[in-house]
Coordinates of C-alpha atoms and ligand atoms in Angstrom, one line a residue:
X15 CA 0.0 0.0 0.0
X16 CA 0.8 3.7 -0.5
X17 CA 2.7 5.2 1.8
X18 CA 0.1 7.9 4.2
X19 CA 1.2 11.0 5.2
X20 CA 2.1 10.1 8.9
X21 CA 4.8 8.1 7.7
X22 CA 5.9 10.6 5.0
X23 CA 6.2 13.1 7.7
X24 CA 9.0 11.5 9.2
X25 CA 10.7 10.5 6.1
X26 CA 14.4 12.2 5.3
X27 CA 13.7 15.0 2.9
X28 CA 16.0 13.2 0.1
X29 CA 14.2 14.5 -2.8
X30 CA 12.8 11.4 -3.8
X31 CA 9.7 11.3 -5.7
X32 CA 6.1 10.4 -4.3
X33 CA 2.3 11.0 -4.3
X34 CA 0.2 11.5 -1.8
X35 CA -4.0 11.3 -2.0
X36 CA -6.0 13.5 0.9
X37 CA -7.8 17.1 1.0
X38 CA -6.8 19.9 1.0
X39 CA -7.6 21.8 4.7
X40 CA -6.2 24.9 3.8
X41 CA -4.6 26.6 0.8
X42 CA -2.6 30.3 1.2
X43 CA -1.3 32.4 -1.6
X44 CA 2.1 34.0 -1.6
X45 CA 3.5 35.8 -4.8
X46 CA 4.8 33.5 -6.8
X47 CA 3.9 30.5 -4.4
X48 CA 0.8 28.5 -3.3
X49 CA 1.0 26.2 0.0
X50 CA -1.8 23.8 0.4
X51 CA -1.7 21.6 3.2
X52 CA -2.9 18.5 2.4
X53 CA -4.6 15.9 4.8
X54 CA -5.1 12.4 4.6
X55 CA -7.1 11.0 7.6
X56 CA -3.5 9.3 9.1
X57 CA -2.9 12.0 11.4
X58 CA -3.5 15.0 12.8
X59 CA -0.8 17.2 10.8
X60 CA -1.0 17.5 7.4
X61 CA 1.7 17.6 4.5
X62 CA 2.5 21.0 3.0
X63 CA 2.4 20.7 -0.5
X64 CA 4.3 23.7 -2.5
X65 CA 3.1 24.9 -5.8
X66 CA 5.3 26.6 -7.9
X67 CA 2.6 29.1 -9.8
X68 CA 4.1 29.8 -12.6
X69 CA 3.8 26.3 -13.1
X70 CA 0.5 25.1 -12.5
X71 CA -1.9 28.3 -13.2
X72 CA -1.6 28.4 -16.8
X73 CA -4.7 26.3 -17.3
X74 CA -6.6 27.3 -13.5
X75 CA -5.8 24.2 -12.2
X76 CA -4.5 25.9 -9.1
X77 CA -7.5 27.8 -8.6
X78 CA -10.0 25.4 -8.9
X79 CA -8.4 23.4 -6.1
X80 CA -10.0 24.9 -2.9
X81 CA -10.5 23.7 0.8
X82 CA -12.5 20.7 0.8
X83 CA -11.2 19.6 -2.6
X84 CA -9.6 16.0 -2.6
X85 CA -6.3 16.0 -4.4
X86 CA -3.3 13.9 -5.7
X87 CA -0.7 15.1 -5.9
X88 CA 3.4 14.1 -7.2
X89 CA 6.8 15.6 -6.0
X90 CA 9.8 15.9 -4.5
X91 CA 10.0 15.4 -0.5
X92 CA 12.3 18.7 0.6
X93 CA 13.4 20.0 3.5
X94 CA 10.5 22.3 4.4
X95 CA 12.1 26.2 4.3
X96 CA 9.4 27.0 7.1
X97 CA 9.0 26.7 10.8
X98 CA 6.0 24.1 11.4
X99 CA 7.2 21.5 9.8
X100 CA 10.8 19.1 8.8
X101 CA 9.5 18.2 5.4
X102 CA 7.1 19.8 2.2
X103 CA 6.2 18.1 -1.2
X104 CA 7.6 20.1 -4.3
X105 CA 4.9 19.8 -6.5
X106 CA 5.2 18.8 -9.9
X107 CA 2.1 17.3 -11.0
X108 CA -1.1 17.9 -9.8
X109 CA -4.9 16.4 -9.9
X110 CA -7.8 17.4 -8.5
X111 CA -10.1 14.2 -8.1
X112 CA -13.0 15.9 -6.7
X113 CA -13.7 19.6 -6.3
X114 CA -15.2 21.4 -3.3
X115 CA -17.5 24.8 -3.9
X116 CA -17.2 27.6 -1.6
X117 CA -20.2 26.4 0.4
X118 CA -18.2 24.0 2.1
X119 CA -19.1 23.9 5.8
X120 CA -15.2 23.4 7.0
X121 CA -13.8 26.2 6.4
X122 CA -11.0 27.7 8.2
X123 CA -12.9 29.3 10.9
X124 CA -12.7 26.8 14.1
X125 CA -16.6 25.0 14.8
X126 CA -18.2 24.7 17.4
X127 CA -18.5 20.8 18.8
X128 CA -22.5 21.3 18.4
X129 CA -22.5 22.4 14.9
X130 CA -20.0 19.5 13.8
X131 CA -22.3 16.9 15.1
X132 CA -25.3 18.2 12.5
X133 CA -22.3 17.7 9.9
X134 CA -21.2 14.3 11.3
X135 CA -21.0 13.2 7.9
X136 CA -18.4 15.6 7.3
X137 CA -16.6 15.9 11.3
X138 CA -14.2 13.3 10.6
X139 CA -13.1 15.3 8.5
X140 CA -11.6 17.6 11.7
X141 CA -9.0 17.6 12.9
X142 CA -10.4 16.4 16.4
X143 CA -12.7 14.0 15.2
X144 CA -10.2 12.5 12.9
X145 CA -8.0 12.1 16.1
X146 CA -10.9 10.6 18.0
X147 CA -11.9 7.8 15.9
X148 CA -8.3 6.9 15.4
X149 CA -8.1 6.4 19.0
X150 CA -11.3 4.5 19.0
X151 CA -9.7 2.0 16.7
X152 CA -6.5 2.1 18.6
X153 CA -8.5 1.4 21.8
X154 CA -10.9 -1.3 20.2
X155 CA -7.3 -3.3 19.1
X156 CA -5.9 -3.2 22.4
X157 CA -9.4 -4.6 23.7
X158 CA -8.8 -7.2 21.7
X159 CA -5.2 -7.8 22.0
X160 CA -5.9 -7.9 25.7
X161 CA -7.9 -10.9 25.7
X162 CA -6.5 -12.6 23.1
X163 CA -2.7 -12.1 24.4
X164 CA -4.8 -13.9 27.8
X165 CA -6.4 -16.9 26.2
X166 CA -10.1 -15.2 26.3
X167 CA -12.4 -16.6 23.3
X168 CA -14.3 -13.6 21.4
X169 CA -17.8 -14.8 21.5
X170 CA -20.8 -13.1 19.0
X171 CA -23.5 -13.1 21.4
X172 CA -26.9 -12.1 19.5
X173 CA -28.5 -8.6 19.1
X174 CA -31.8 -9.6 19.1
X175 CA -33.0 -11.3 21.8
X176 CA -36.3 -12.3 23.9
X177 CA -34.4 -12.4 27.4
X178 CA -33.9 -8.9 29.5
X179 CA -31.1 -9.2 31.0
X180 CA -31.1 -6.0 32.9
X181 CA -34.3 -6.4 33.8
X182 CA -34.8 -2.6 33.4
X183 CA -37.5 -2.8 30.6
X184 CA -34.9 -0.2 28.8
X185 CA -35.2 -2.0 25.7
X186 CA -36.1 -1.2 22.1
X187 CA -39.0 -3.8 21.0
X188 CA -38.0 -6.0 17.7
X189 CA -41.1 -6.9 15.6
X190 CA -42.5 -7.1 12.2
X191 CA -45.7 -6.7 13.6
X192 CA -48.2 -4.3 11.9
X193 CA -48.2 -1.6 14.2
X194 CA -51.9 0.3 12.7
X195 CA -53.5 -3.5 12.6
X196 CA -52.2 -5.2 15.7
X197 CA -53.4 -8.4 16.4
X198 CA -54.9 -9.6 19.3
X199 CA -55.5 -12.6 21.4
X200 CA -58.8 -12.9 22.8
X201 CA -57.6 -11.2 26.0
X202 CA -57.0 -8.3 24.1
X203 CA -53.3 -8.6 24.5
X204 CA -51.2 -8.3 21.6
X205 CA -50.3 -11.6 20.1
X206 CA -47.0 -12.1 19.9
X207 CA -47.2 -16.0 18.6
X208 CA -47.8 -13.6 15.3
X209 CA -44.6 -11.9 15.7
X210 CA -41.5 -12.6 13.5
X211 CA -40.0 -14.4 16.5
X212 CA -43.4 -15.8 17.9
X213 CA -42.6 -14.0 20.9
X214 CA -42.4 -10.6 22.4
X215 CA -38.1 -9.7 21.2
X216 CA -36.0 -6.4 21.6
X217 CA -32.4 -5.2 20.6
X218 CA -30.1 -6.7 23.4
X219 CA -29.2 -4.0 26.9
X220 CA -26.2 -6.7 27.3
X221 CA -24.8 -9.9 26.0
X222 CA -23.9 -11.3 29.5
X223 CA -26.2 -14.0 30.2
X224 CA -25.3 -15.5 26.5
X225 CA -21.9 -14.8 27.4
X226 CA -22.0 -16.5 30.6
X227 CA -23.4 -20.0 29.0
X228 CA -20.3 -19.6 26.7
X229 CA -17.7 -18.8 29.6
X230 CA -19.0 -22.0 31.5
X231 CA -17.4 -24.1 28.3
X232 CA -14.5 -22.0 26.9
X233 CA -13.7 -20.7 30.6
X234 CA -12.3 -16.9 29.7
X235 CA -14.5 -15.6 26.9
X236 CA -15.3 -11.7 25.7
X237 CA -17.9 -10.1 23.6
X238 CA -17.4 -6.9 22.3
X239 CA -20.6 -5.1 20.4
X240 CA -23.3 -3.0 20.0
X241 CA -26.1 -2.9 23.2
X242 CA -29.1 -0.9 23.0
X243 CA -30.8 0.8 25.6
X244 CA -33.8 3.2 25.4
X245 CA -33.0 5.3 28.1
X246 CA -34.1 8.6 27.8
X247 CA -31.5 10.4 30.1
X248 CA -30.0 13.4 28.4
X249 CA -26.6 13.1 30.0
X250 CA -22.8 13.4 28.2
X251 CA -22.7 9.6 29.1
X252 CA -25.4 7.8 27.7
X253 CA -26.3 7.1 24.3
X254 CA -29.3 5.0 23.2
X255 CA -26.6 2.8 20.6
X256 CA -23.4 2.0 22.6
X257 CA -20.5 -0.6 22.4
X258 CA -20.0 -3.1 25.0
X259 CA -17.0 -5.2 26.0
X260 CA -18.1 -7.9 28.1
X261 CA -15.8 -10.8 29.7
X262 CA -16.7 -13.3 31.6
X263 CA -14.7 -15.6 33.7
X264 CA -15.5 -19.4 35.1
X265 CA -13.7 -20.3 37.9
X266 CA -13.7 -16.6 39.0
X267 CA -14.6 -14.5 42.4
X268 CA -15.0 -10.9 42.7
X269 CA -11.6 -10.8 44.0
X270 CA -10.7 -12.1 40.7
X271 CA -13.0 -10.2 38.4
X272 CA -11.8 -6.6 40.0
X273 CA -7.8 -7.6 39.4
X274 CA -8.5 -8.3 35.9
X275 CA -11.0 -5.4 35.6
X276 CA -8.2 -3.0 37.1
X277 CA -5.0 -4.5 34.5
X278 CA -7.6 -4.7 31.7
X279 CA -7.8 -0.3 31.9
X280 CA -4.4 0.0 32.3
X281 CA -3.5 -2.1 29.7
X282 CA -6.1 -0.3 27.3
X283 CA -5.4 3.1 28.6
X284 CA -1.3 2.6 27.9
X285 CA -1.8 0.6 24.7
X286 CA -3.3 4.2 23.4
X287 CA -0.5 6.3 25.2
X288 CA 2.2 4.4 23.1
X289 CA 0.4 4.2 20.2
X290 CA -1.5 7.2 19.6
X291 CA 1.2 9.7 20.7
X292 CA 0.8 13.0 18.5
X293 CA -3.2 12.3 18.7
X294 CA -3.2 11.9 22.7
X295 CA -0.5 15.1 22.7
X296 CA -3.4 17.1 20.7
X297 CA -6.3 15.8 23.3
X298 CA -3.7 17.3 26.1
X299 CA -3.2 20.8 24.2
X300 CA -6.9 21.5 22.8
X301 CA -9.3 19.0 24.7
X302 CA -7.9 18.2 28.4
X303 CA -5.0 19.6 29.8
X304 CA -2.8 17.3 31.5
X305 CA -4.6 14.2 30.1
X306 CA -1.8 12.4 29.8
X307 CA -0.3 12.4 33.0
X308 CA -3.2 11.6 34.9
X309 CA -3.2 8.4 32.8
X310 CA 0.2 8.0 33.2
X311 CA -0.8 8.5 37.5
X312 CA -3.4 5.8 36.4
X313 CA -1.8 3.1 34.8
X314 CA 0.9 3.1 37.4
X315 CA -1.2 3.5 40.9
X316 CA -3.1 0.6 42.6
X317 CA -6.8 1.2 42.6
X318 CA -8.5 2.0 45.2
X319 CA -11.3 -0.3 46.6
X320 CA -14.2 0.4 49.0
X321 CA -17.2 -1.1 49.8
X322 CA -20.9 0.1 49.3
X323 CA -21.2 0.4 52.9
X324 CA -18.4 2.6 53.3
X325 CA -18.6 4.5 50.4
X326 CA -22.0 5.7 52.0
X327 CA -20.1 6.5 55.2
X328 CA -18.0 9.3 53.5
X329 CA -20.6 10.4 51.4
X330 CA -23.0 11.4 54.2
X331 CA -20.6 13.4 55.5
X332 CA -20.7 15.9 53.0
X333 CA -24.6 15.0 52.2
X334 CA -25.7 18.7 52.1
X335 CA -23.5 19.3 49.2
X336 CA -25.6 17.0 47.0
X337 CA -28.8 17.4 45.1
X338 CA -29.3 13.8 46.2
X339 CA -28.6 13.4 49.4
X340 CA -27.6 9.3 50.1
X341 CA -28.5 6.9 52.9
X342 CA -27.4 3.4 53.1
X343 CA -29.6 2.2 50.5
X344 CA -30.2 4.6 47.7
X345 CA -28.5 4.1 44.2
X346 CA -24.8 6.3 44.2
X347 CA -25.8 8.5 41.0
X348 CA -23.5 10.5 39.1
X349 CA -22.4 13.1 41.7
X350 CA -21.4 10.4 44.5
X351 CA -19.4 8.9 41.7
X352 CA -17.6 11.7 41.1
X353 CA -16.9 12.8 45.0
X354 CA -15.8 9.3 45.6
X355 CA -13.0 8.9 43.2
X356 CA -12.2 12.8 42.4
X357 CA -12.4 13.7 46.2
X358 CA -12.1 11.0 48.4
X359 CA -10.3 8.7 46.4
X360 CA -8.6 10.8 43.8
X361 CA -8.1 8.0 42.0
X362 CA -9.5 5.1 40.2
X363 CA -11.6 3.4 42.7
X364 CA -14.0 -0.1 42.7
X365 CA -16.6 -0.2 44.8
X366 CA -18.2 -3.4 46.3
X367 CA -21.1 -5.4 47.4
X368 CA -24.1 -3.1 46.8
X369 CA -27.6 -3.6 48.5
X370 CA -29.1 -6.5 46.7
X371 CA -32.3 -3.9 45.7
X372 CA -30.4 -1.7 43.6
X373 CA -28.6 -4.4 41.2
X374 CA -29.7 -6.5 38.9
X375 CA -30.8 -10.6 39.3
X376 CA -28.2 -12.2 38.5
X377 CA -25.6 -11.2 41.2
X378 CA -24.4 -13.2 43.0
X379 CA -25.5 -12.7 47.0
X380 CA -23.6 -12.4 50.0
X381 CA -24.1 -14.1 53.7
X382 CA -25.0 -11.2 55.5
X383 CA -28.7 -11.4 53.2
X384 CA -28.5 -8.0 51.7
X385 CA -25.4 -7.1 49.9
X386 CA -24.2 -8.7 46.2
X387 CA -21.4 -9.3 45.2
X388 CA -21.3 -6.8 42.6
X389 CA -18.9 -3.8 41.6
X390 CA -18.4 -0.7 39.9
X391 CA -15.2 0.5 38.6
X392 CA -15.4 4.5 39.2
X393 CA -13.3 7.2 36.9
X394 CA -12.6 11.1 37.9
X395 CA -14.5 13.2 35.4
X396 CA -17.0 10.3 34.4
X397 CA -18.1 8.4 37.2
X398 CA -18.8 4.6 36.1
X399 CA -16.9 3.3 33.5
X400 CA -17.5 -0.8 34.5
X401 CA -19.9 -2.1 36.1
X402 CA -19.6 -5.7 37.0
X403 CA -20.2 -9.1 39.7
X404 CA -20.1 -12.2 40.4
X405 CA -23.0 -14.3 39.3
X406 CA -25.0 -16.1 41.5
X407 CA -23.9 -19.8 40.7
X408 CA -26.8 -21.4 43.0
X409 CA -29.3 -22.4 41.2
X410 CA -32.2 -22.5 44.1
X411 CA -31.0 -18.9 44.9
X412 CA -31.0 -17.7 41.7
X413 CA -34.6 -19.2 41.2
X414 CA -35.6 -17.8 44.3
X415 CA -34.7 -14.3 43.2
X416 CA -35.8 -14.3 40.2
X417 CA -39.1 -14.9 41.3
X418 CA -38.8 -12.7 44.6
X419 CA -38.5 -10.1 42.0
X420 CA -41.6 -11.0 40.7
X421 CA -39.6 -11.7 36.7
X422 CA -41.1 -14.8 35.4
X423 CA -38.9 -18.0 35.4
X424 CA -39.9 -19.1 31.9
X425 CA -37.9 -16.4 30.5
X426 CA -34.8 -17.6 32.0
X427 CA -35.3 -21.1 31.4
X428 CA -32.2 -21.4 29.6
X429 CA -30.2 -19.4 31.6
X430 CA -31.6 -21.2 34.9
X431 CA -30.1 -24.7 33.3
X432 CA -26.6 -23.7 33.2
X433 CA -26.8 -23.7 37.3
X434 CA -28.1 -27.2 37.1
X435 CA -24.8 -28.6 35.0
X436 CA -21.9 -28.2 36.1
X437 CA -22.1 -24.6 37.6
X438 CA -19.1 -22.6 38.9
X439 CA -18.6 -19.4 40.5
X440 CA -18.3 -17.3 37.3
X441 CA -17.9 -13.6 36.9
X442 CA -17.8 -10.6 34.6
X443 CA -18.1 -7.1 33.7
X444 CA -18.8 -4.3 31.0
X445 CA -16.9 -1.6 30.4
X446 CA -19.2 1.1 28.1
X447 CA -16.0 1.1 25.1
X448 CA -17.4 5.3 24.4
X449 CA -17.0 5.4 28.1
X450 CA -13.0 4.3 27.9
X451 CA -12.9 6.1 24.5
X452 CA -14.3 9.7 26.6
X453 CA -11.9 9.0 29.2
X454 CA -8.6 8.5 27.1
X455 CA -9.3 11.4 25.2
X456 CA -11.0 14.0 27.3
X457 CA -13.8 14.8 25.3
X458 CA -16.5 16.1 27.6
X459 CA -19.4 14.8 25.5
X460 CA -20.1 10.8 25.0
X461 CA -22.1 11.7 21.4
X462 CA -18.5 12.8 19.8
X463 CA -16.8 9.9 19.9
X464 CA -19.1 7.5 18.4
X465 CA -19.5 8.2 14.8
X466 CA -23.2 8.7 14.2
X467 CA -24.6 9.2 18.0
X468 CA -28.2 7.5 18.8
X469 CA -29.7 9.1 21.9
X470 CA -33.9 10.4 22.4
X471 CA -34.9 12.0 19.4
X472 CA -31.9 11.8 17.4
X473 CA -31.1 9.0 14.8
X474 CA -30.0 11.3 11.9
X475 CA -27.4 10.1 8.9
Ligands
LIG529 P1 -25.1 4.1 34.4 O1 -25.4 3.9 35.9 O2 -23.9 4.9 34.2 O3 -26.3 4.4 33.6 P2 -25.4 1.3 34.3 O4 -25.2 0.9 35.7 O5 -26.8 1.3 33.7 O6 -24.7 2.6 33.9 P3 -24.3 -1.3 33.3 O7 -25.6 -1.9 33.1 O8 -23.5 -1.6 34.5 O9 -24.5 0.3 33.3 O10 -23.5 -1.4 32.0 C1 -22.1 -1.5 32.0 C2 -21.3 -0.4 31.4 O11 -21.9 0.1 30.2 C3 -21.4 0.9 32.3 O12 -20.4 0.8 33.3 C4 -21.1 2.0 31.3 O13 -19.7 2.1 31.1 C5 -21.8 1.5 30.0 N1 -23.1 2.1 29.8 C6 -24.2 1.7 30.4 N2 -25.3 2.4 29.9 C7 -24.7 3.2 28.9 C8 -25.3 4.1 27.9 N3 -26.6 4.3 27.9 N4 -24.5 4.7 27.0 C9 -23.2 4.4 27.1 N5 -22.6 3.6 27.9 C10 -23.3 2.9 28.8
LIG530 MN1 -23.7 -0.4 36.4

């Protein structure tokens, strides 16, 4: 393949001969000279390309390339005579593969993060979205380079599914149903044995409980894919369409699960460092200050752990600060988050066995009869980034909370089997990959680092 302008960038200006294919982001005029700077999506700089006019303007070829245009262009690599860069591109020949007219919505002028997401056909196309979404693809190879390096199996757990696993009833219903001519059993209930699927189906909130069947035969699996959930909060960290890494471990306690939980981020987060470094350096000068160091502080402290219990402790201490003040019992929401690990922590920190009320099923339960085993790895700036347990292995218990929640049994059928043969202790998380992707790069918003952002009300492009 054709060598990208990252790599030219660092080439020795030896005059040879080369082409490069991008766009041009900006074009200035001198006298007898016209710089365009030239991008190709590889990174964030751009190659200035130097066009002799008397050259190239007898026929308006010059002219007619404007900002926006795509471009190839052939020449010498020179020692750049200017300040901002090592190397330029003498240009001798020139094509202009597709023109751009002047109502070009990147233009020079710098754009607000709002107005790039109605354009997000065009955002990558910034230079901080460009750097984004290479960091997203950075971060999903070191996902994946993480488990595989450690023997994990990547399952495909389905999208479509007729098991909740959350429980929440956030879900987004799947049918082919006609939805001005429903039809109805005699109840008057819809009648789902119409359905495609002959039952009531929806997009899937998780692939765990799939997962889990899978981990209880391959051991160390991970799934890593699109979840859905139709939440409607308006927040910077939810989206309706995110992606989910998932691994689940047989043969695991909570003990177990946080450890690999806590080198899982750090492997992620310093796979990115070494391999995105001009990207992450432009996060640190135009997004987040300091980004990088605190990841650095990151990767090499210990987390901190607490549990529930005590993690309610400090936070009624300062429980006039909140909107919502806690007690041992309510859900730790956004704000707690943040005091825990940006205040009281000031790091990283997982916190443990949560009243059995406020988490889901399938955790697994403790002896004192109202904690689970269940954790949530917490981040400075975002709050949760994992959430994860141990699952209950028992398969009377499991049953009896199911039902003590008032679900039905016959929707976890399947799922209530795999305590029956051969059932271990098992465990798990899922780390929200926009989540990791917000945190590595500082954005602020969850809706910019995803390419085209579903959330209420929006599922434009
Ligand atoms: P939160 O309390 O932040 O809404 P949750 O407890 O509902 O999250 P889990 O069910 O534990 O989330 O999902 C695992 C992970 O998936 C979370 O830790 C988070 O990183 C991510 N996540 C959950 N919901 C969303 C969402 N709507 N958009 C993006 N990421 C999400
Ligand atoms: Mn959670």
């Amino acid at each position: 393949m054709k060598e990208r302008i990252r790599q030219i960038l660092c080439s020795k200006p030896d005059g040879k001969l080369i082409e490069v294919e991008g766009w041009v982001r900006t074009k200035r005029d001198s006298k007898n000279v016209c710089f365009l700077e030239v991008n190709d999506g590889s990174c964030v700089k751009g190659l200035q390309v130097v066009a002799d006019k008397a050259c190239f303007n007898n026929d308006g070829l010059l002219s007619s390339v404007t900002t926006g245009a795509a471009v190839r262009c052939r020449g010498l690599l020179v020692e750049s005579q200017g300040q901002a860069q090592a190397v330029e591109l003498n240009l001798k020949e020139l094509e202009l593969v597709g023109p751009c007219p002047s109502d070009y919505p990147l233009q020079k002028k710098r754009h607000t993060i709002e107005f790039l997401r109605e354009i997000a056909y065009l955002r990558p196309r910034t230079n901080l979205i460009g750097a984004v979404m290479r960091v997203r693809s950075t971060l999903a190879y070191a996902v994946h380079s993480f488990f595989q390096e450690n023997g994990f199996v990547y399952v495909n757990t389905p999208l479509i599914t007729t098991s909740d696993c959350e429980g929440a009833g956030e879900t987004f219903q799947v049918t082919t149903l006609d939805l001005d001519n429903v039809p109805r059993t005699k109840e008057g209930k819809v009648d789902y044995s119409a359905d495609f699927f002959g039952k009531k189906a929806s997009l899937t909130v998780s692939g765990q409980l799939e997962g889990e069947s899978y981990a209880l035969a391959l051991k160390n699996i991970y799934t890593f894919g699109p979840t859905f959930r139709a939440e409607n909060s308006n927040t910077t960290r939810h989206l309706a369409e995110f992606w989910m890494v998932e691994p689940e471990m047989a043969f695991c306690d909570l003990e177990l699960d946080e450890e690999i939980a806590e080198s899982f981020l750090k492997y992620i987060f310093s796979y990115v460092l070494e391999h995105c470094r001009e990207d992450m350096e432009f996060f640190d000068s135009f997004v987040l200050k300091g980004n990088i160091d605190t990841l650095r502080h990151v990767i090499e402290t210990p987390f901190a752990r607490m549990t529930y219990t005590d993690a309610i402790r400090e936070l009624e201490k300062v429980n006039s600060q909140f909107e919502y003040p806690v007690h041992w019992g309510s859900d730790i929401q956004t704000e707690h988050e943040k005091y825990l690990t940006e205040v009281v922590c000031r790091r990283p920190v997982i916190v443990t066995d949560y009243p059995k009320e406020i988490k889901a099923f399938y955790m697994k339960q403790n002896e004192d009869g109202k904690t689970v085993r269940g954790m949530d790895v917490l981040v400075p700036r975002l709050g949760e980034i994992i959430g994860g347990s141990e699952r209950e292995a028992d398969y009377d218990k499991l049953l009896a909370r199911i039902n003590e929640l008032g679900l039905n049994p016959d929707d976890y059928w399947w799922y209530l089997e795999t305590r029956r043969f051969g059932s271990v202790p098992h465990a798990g998380f899922g780390l929200g990959f926009e989540r990791a992707v917000q945190y590595v790069t500082g954005v602020a918003n969850i809706r910019d680092v995803i390419p085209y952002p579903r959330y209420s009300r929006s599922a434009e492009f």
